[in-house]
CSV table of C-alpha atoms in Angstrom, one decimal:
chain,number,residue,atom,x,y,z
A,28,UNK,CA,134.8,-43.5,-2.9
A,29,UNK,CA,137.6,-45.5,-4.6
A,30,UNK,CA,135.0,-45.8,-7.7
A,31,UNK,CA,135.4,-42.1,-8.4
A,32,UNK,CA,139.2,-42.4,-9.3
A,33,UNK,CA,138.7,-43.7,-12.9
A,34,UNK,CA,136.4,-40.8,-13.6
A,35,UNK,CA,138.7,-38.1,-12.2
A,36,UNK,CA,141.8,-39.6,-13.7
A,37,UNK,CA,140.1,-39.5,-17.2
A,38,UNK,CA,139.6,-35.8,-16.7
A,39,UNK,CA,143.4,-35.3,-16.4
A,40,UNK,CA,145.4,-34.7,-19.6
A,41,UNK,CA,148.8,-36.0,-20.7
A,42,UNK,CA,151.8,-33.9,-20.1
A,43,UNK,CA,153.5,-32.2,-23.1
A,44,UNK,CA,156.5,-34.1,-24.5
A,45,UNK,CA,159.4,-32.6,-26.4
A,46,UNK,CA,162.4,-34.0,-28.0
A,47,UNK,CA,165.9,-32.9,-27.0
A,48,UNK,CA,169.0,-33.2,-29.1
A,49,UNK,CA,171.7,-32.1,-26.6
A,50,UNK,CA,172.7,-29.8,-23.8
A,51,UNK,CA,172.0,-26.6,-25.9
A,52,UNK,CA,168.5,-27.6,-26.7
A,53,UNK,CA,167.7,-28.7,-23.1
A,54,UNK,CA,169.0,-25.3,-21.9
A,55,UNK,CA,166.8,-23.5,-24.4
A,56,UNK,CA,163.7,-25.5,-23.3
A,57,UNK,CA,164.3,-25.0,-19.7
A,58,UNK,CA,165.2,-21.1,-20.0
A,59,UNK,CA,162.1,-19.3,-18.7
A,60,UNK,CA,159.8,-22.3,-19.0
A,61,UNK,CA,156.6,-21.8,-17.1
A,62,UNK,CA,154.9,-25.1,-18.1
A,63,UNK,CA,155.9,-28.5,-17.3
A,64,UNK,CA,157.2,-31.0,-20.1
A,65,UNK,CA,158.6,-34.6,-20.4
A,66,UNK,CA,161.7,-35.8,-22.3
A,67,UNK,CA,161.8,-39.5,-23.1
A,68,UNK,CA,164.9,-41.1,-22.9
A,69,UNK,CA,167.1,-38.0,-21.7
A,70,UNK,CA,169.2,-40.1,-19.4
A,71,UNK,CA,168.9,-43.4,-21.0
A,72,UNK,CA,172.6,-43.8,-21.4
A,73,UNK,CA,173.2,-43.5,-17.6
A,74,UNK,CA,175.0,-46.7,-16.2
A,75,UNK,CA,172.5,-46.5,-13.5
A,76,UNK,CA,169.5,-46.7,-15.9
A,77,UNK,CA,171.4,-49.6,-17.7
A,78,UNK,CA,171.7,-51.4,-14.3
A,79,UNK,CA,168.2,-50.9,-13.4
A,80,UNK,CA,167.0,-52.3,-16.8
A,81,UNK,CA,168.4,-55.6,-15.5
A,82,UNK,CA,166.7,-55.5,-12.2
A,83,UNK,CA,166.2,-53.6,-9.0
A,84,UNK,CA,168.7,-55.8,-7.4
A,85,UNK,CA,171.4,-54.9,-10.1
A,86,UNK,CA,170.5,-51.0,-9.6
A,87,UNK,CA,171.0,-51.4,-5.8
A,88,UNK,CA,174.2,-53.4,-6.2
A,89,UNK,CA,175.4,-50.4,-8.6
A,90,UNK,CA,174.5,-47.8,-6.1
A,91,UNK,CA,176.3,-49.7,-3.3
A,92,UNK,CA,179.6,-49.3,-5.2
A,93,UNK,CA,179.4,-45.5,-4.8
A,94,UNK,CA,178.0,-45.1,-1.3
A,95,UNK,CA,179.9,-43.4,1.3
A,96,UNK,CA,180.2,-45.2,4.7
A,97,UNK,CA,177.9,-42.8,6.4
A,98,UNK,CA,174.2,-43.5,7.9
A,99,UNK,CA,171.4,-42.5,5.5
A,100,UNK,CA,167.9,-41.5,6.9
A,101,UNK,CA,165.3,-43.8,5.7
A,102,UNK,CA,161.5,-43.4,6.2
A,103,UNK,CA,159.6,-46.8,7.1
A,104,UNK,CA,156.0,-46.8,6.4
A,105,UNK,CA,153.0,-48.9,7.6
A,106,UNK,CA,153.1,-52.6,6.6
A,107,UNK,CA,150.2,-54.0,4.6
A,108,UNK,CA,149.7,-50.6,3.2
A,109,UNK,CA,149.8,-49.1,-0.1
A,110,UNK,CA,153.0,-47.1,0.2
A,111,UNK,CA,151.3,-43.7,1.1
A,112,UNK,CA,153.5,-41.6,3.2
A,113,UNK,CA,151.0,-39.3,4.9
A,114,UNK,CA,149.6,-38.4,8.1
A,115,UNK,CA,148.0,-40.7,10.8
A,116,UNK,CA,144.6,-40.3,12.5
A,117,UNK,CA,146.3,-37.8,14.9
A,118,UNK,CA,147.9,-35.6,12.3
A,119,UNK,CA,151.3,-37.2,13.2
A,120,UNK,CA,153.2,-39.1,10.5
A,121,UNK,CA,152.1,-42.5,9.6
A,122,UNK,CA,155.9,-43.4,9.0
A,123,UNK,CA,158.9,-43.4,11.1
A,124,UNK,CA,162.5,-42.4,10.4
A,125,UNK,CA,165.6,-44.4,11.0
A,126,UNK,CA,169.3,-44.1,10.5
A,127,UNK,CA,171.1,-47.0,8.7
A,128,UNK,CA,173.9,-47.8,6.4
A,129,UNK,CA,172.6,-48.2,2.8
A,130,UNK,CA,173.7,-51.8,2.5
A,131,UNK,CA,171.4,-52.5,5.4
A,132,UNK,CA,168.5,-50.7,4.0
A,133,UNK,CA,169.1,-52.6,0.6
A,134,UNK,CA,169.4,-56.0,2.4
A,135,UNK,CA,166.0,-55.6,4.0
A,136,UNK,CA,164.6,-54.7,0.6
A,137,UNK,CA,166.2,-57.9,-0.8
A,138,UNK,CA,164.9,-59.9,2.1
A,139,UNK,CA,161.3,-58.7,1.8
A,140,UNK,CA,161.0,-58.6,-2.0
A,141,UNK,CA,158.4,-61.3,-2.1
A,142,UNK,CA,156.4,-60.1,1.0
A,143,UNK,CA,153.2,-58.3,0.3
A,144,UNK,CA,153.1,-57.4,4.0
A,145,UNK,CA,156.4,-55.4,3.8
A,146,UNK,CA,156.6,-51.9,5.1
A,147,UNK,CA,157.5,-49.4,2.3
A,148,UNK,CA,161.0,-47.8,2.5
A,149,UNK,CA,161.9,-44.5,1.1
A,150,UNK,CA,165.3,-42.6,1.1
A,151,UNK,CA,164.1,-39.0,0.1
A,152,UNK,CA,166.2,-36.2,-1.1
A,153,UNK,CA,169.7,-37.8,-0.5
A,154,UNK,CA,172.5,-35.2,-1.4
A,155,UNK,CA,174.3,-37.1,-4.1
A,156,UNK,CA,177.7,-35.4,-3.5
A,157,UNK,CA,177.5,-35.8,0.4
A,158,UNK,CA,176.4,-39.6,0.4
A,159,UNK,CA,178.0,-40.9,-2.7
A,160,UNK,CA,181.5,-40.7,-4.2
A,161,UNK,CA,181.6,-40.5,-7.9
A,162,UNK,CA,178.0,-41.4,-8.5
A,163,UNK,CA,177.0,-37.9,-9.7
A,164,UNK,CA,180.0,-37.9,-12.1
A,165,UNK,CA,178.9,-41.0,-13.7
A,166,UNK,CA,175.3,-40.2,-14.0
A,167,UNK,CA,174.5,-36.5,-14.5
A,168,UNK,CA,172.6,-34.1,-16.9
A,169,UNK,CA,174.5,-31.1,-18.3
A,170,UNK,CA,172.6,-28.2,-17.1
A,171,UNK,CA,175.3,-25.6,-18.1
A,172,UNK,CA,176.2,-22.8,-15.6
A,173,UNK,CA,173.2,-23.5,-13.3
A,174,UNK,CA,174.1,-24.0,-9.6
A,175,UNK,CA,172.2,-27.0,-8.9
A,176,UNK,CA,171.4,-29.4,-6.0
A,177,UNK,CA,171.7,-33.1,-7.2
A,178,UNK,CA,169.5,-35.2,-5.0
A,179,UNK,CA,168.6,-39.0,-5.4
A,180,UNK,CA,165.4,-40.6,-4.1
A,181,UNK,CA,165.3,-44.4,-3.6
A,182,UNK,CA,162.7,-46.8,-2.3
A,183,UNK,CA,159.8,-49.3,-2.8
A,184,UNK,CA,156.4,-48.7,-3.9
A,185,UNK,CA,155.4,-45.3,-2.4
A,186,UNK,CA,152.7,-42.5,-2.8
A,187,UNK,CA,153.9,-39.0,-2.0
A,188,UNK,CA,151.0,-36.5,-1.6
A,189,UNK,CA,150.6,-33.5,-3.9
A,190,UNK,CA,153.1,-30.7,-2.8
A,191,UNK,CA,155.0,-27.9,-4.6
A,192,UNK,CA,158.5,-26.6,-4.6
A,193,UNK,CA,160.2,-23.1,-4.9
A,194,UNK,CA,163.0,-24.1,-7.1
A,195,UNK,CA,163.0,-25.3,-10.7
A,196,UNK,CA,163.1,-28.9,-10.8
A,197,UNK,CA,164.3,-31.4,-13.3
A,198,UNK,CA,163.6,-35.1,-12.2
A,199,UNK,CA,165.1,-38.1,-14.0
A,200,UNK,CA,163.8,-41.6,-13.5
A,201,UNK,CA,166.8,-43.7,-13.1
A,202,UNK,CA,165.3,-47.1,-12.1
A,203,UNK,CA,161.6,-48.3,-11.9
A,204,UNK,CA,158.6,-46.4,-13.0
A,205,UNK,CA,156.9,-43.3,-11.6
A,206,UNK,CA,153.7,-41.6,-12.3
A,207,UNK,CA,153.6,-37.8,-11.8
A,208,UNK,CA,150.1,-35.9,-11.5
A,209,UNK,CA,150.7,-32.1,-11.9
A,210,UNK,CA,148.5,-29.1,-11.2
A,211,UNK,CA,149.0,-25.4,-12.1
A,212,UNK,CA,150.0,-23.2,-9.1
A,213,UNK,CA,146.6,-21.4,-9.0
A,214,UNK,CA,144.9,-24.8,-8.1
A,215,UNK,CA,146.1,-24.7,-4.4
A,216,UNK,CA,142.6,-24.0,-3.2
A,217,UNK,CA,141.2,-27.0,-4.7
A,218,UNK,CA,143.7,-29.4,-3.4
A,219,UNK,CA,142.8,-29.0,0.2
A,220,UNK,CA,146.1,-28.1,1.8
A,221,UNK,CA,147.1,-29.3,5.2
A,222,UNK,CA,149.3,-27.5,7.8
A,223,UNK,CA,152.3,-25.5,6.6
A,224,UNK,CA,154.4,-26.1,9.8
A,225,UNK,CA,153.5,-29.8,10.4
A,226,UNK,CA,154.3,-31.5,7.3
A,227,UNK,CA,155.9,-34.8,6.3
A,228,UNK,CA,158.8,-33.2,4.4
A,229,UNK,CA,158.9,-29.3,4.9
A,230,UNK,CA,156.0,-28.3,2.3
A,231,UNK,CA,152.4,-28.2,2.8
A,232,UNK,CA,150.5,-31.2,1.1
A,233,UNK,CA,147.3,-32.0,-0.3
A,234,UNK,CA,145.0,-33.9,2.2
A,235,UNK,CA,143.3,-35.6,-0.7
A,236,UNK,CA,143.9,-39.4,-1.2
A,237,UNK,CA,144.4,-39.5,-4.9
A,238,UNK,CA,143.6,-43.2,-5.0
A,239,UNK,CA,140.4,-42.8,-3.1
A,240,UNK,CA,139.2,-39.1,-3.3
A,241,UNK,CA,136.2,-38.4,-1.1
A,242,UNK,CA,134.3,-35.9,-3.1
A,243,UNK,CA,132.0,-35.3,-0.1
A,244,UNK,CA,134.7,-34.0,2.0
A,245,UNK,CA,136.8,-32.5,-0.9
A,246,UNK,CA,134.4,-31.5,-3.5
A,247,UNK,CA,136.6,-28.8,-5.3
A,248,UNK,CA,139.1,-31.6,-6.0
A,249,UNK,CA,137.1,-32.6,-9.1
A,250,UNK,CA,137.8,-29.2,-10.4
A,251,UNK,CA,141.5,-29.6,-9.7
A,252,UNK,CA,141.5,-32.8,-11.6
A,253,UNK,CA,140.0,-31.0,-14.7
A,254,UNK,CA,143.3,-29.0,-14.7
A,255,UNK,CA,145.5,-32.0,-14.0
A,256,UNK,CA,148.4,-33.3,-16.2
A,257,UNK,CA,149.7,-36.8,-15.9
A,258,UNK,CA,152.7,-38.6,-17.1
A,259,UNK,CA,154.0,-42.2,-16.4
A,260,UNK,CA,157.8,-42.2,-16.7
A,261,UNK,CA,160.0,-45.2,-17.4
A,262,UNK,CA,163.7,-45.5,-16.6
A,263,UNK,CA,165.6,-43.1,-18.6
A,264,UNK,CA,162.7,-40.5,-18.9
A,265,UNK,CA,162.9,-36.9,-17.5
A,266,UNK,CA,160.2,-34.4,-16.4
A,267,UNK,CA,160.7,-30.4,-15.8
A,268,UNK,CA,158.5,-29.2,-13.0
A,269,UNK,CA,158.4,-25.3,-12.9
A,270,UNK,CA,158.4,-23.5,-9.6
A,271,UNK,CA,155.1,-23.8,-7.7
A,272,UNK,CA,153.6,-26.4,-9.7
A,273,UNK,CA,151.9,-29.1,-7.6
A,274,UNK,CA,152.9,-32.6,-8.1
A,275,UNK,CA,151.8,-36.1,-6.7
A,276,UNK,CA,154.5,-38.7,-7.3
A,277,UNK,CA,154.1,-42.5,-7.2
A,278,UNK,CA,156.7,-45.1,-7.3
A,279,UNK,CA,155.2,-47.9,-9.3
A,280,UNK,CA,157.8,-50.6,-9.3
A,281,UNK,CA,159.1,-52.8,-6.6
A,282,UNK,CA,162.2,-50.7,-6.5
A,283,UNK,CA,162.4,-47.1,-7.9
A,284,UNK,CA,165.2,-44.5,-8.1
A,285,UNK,CA,164.9,-40.9,-9.2
A,286,UNK,CA,167.7,-38.2,-9.6
A,287,UNK,CA,166.6,-34.7,-9.5
A,288,UNK,CA,168.1,-31.2,-10.0
A,289,UNK,CA,166.9,-28.1,-8.2
A,290,UNK,CA,168.1,-24.6,-8.9
A,291,UNK,CA,167.0,-21.0,-8.6
A,292,UNK,CA,166.6,-18.3,-11.3
A,293,UNK,CA,166.7,-15.8,-8.7
A,294,UNK,CA,169.7,-15.2,-6.3
A,295,UNK,CA,169.8,-17.2,-3.1
A,296,UNK,CA,170.1,-13.9,-1.0
A,297,UNK,CA,166.6,-13.0,-1.8
A,298,UNK,CA,165.4,-15.8,0.7
A,299,UNK,CA,162.3,-17.8,0.5
A,300,UNK,CA,158.8,-16.4,0.1
A,301,UNK,CA,157.5,-18.9,2.5
A,302,UNK,CA,159.4,-17.2,5.1
A,303,UNK,CA,157.3,-14.0,4.5
A,304,UNK,CA,154.2,-16.0,4.4
A,305,UNK,CA,155.0,-17.6,8.0
A,306,UNK,CA,155.8,-14.1,9.4
A,307,UNK,CA,152.5,-12.7,7.9
A,308,UNK,CA,150.6,-15.3,9.6
A,309,UNK,CA,152.2,-14.5,12.8
A,310,UNK,CA,151.8,-10.7,12.6
A,311,UNK,CA,148.8,-10.0,10.2
A,312,UNK,CA,146.3,-12.8,9.9
A,313,UNK,CA,144.6,-12.5,13.2
A,314,UNK,CA,144.3,-8.7,13.0
A,315,UNK,CA,140.9,-7.0,13.0
A,316,UNK,CA,139.5,-6.9,9.6
A,317,UNK,CA,140.0,-3.2,8.8
A,318,UNK,CA,143.6,-3.5,9.8
A,319,UNK,CA,144.1,-6.5,7.6
A,320,UNK,CA,142.6,-4.6,4.8
A,321,UNK,CA,145.0,-1.8,5.3
A,322,UNK,CA,148.1,-4.2,5.4
A,323,UNK,CA,146.8,-5.7,2.1
A,324,UNK,CA,146.9,-2.4,0.6
A,325,UNK,CA,150.3,-1.7,1.9
A,326,UNK,CA,151.7,-5.0,0.5
A,327,UNK,CA,150.1,-4.3,-3.0
A,328,UNK,CA,151.8,-0.9,-2.8
A,329,UNK,CA,155.3,-2.0,-1.9
A,330,UNK,CA,155.5,-5.5,-3.1
A,331,UNK,CA,153.1,-6.5,-5.7
A,332,UNK,CA,152.2,-3.3,-7.7
A,333,UNK,CA,155.8,-1.6,-7.0
A,334,UNK,CA,156.7,0.9,-9.5
A,335,UNK,CA,157.3,4.6,-10.0
A,336,UNK,CA,154.3,5.5,-8.0
A,337,UNK,CA,156.2,3.9,-4.9
A,338,UNK,CA,159.5,5.5,-5.3
A,339,UNK,CA,159.2,8.1,-8.0
A,340,UNK,CA,159.1,10.9,-5.4
A,341,UNK,CA,162.2,9.8,-3.7
A,342,UNK,CA,165.6,10.8,-4.8
A,343,UNK,CA,167.4,7.7,-6.4
A,344,UNK,CA,170.3,7.8,-3.8
A,345,UNK,CA,167.8,7.8,-0.9
A,346,UNK,CA,165.4,4.9,-1.9
A,347,UNK,CA,167.4,2.4,0.3
A,348,UNK,CA,165.6,-1.0,0.4
A,349,UNK,CA,162.7,0.5,-2.0
A,350,UNK,CA,165.4,0.4,-4.7
A,351,UNK,CA,166.1,-2.8,-6.8
A,352,UNK,CA,167.7,-5.3,-4.1
A,353,UNK,CA,171.2,-6.1,-4.0
A,354,UNK,CA,173.0,-8.6,-1.5
A,355,UNK,CA,174.0,-5.8,0.6
A,356,UNK,CA,170.5,-4.2,0.9
A,357,UNK,CA,169.1,-7.7,1.3
A,358,UNK,CA,171.7,-8.4,4.1
A,359,UNK,CA,170.4,-5.1,6.1
A,360,UNK,CA,166.8,-6.3,5.7
A,361,UNK,CA,167.7,-9.8,7.1
A,362,UNK,CA,169.7,-8.3,9.9
A,363,UNK,CA,166.9,-5.9,10.8
A,364,UNK,CA,164.4,-8.8,10.9
A,365,UNK,CA,166.7,-10.9,13.0
A,366,UNK,CA,167.1,-8.1,15.6
A,367,UNK,CA,163.2,-7.7,15.6
A,368,UNK,CA,162.7,-11.3,15.9
A,369,UNK,CA,165.1,-11.8,18.7
A,370,UNK,CA,163.5,-9.1,21.1
């Protein structure tokens, strides 16, 4: 159903764009933001961006100046494809991973630059501090006091299925071009998500092929596209993706580099909500219907609608983990869960 794509894409709206005058304005825009936005030229002065403007080869040469002498993990896709890193027909992956020095990966890109049959190569979520020396210091965004994880993503033309992330995300295009298609968190029902454990990169992904959507198999995807926001970013541009927003990402140039920053606005000791979902699937999902309804009510009482009706009758000094969490009380819960799970 490739012909359906233009109609669906026309239903999507443009992402909001804002202007940023400096670190303080960026901090203010990010603080508490619940909607995505694009900042054109936010990192236009990076040396990496300048190198990429000359050519993909110049960007690769620049990156090699900073790489550490360690093997990198690279995903190698199917040749003659369109760069979609996804499942195969058996629900395994349609790509393999290998370990190689960065100079060897880049040499292969150089050698296959004019080969339309070449396999897509993708180096995903590479820790900038662990795998490069000085690259982050030479190319970074001032995010104030936020504790960020800085990662770099490098590769040829690729398509990454729609997925979401728990942390805040500021993604900066450092070379090439990327297209982002975003959906609000509540559109997960219309994106036809795959397994939550067998995934390409740790997060459930949309099973819909955005270039060739099959509306007979995925009819609700048309509704998702009515809520979609799309932006095409050039080198130097940045996008903020709030937590849980779904995003489909395409690398459009022969060589693409993205630098992104993840951070949480809640303490790390609170853990990941996905862990609670996994545990609930194991312990609650397959119970009889009346028992599931009881546990739904219990979760509402203790988790989603917690308030004075939950703890007002308990002396403050005796509320234990029902009181606002601290690192210590969260640690007690974690230790209890580990003991239970190890039985």
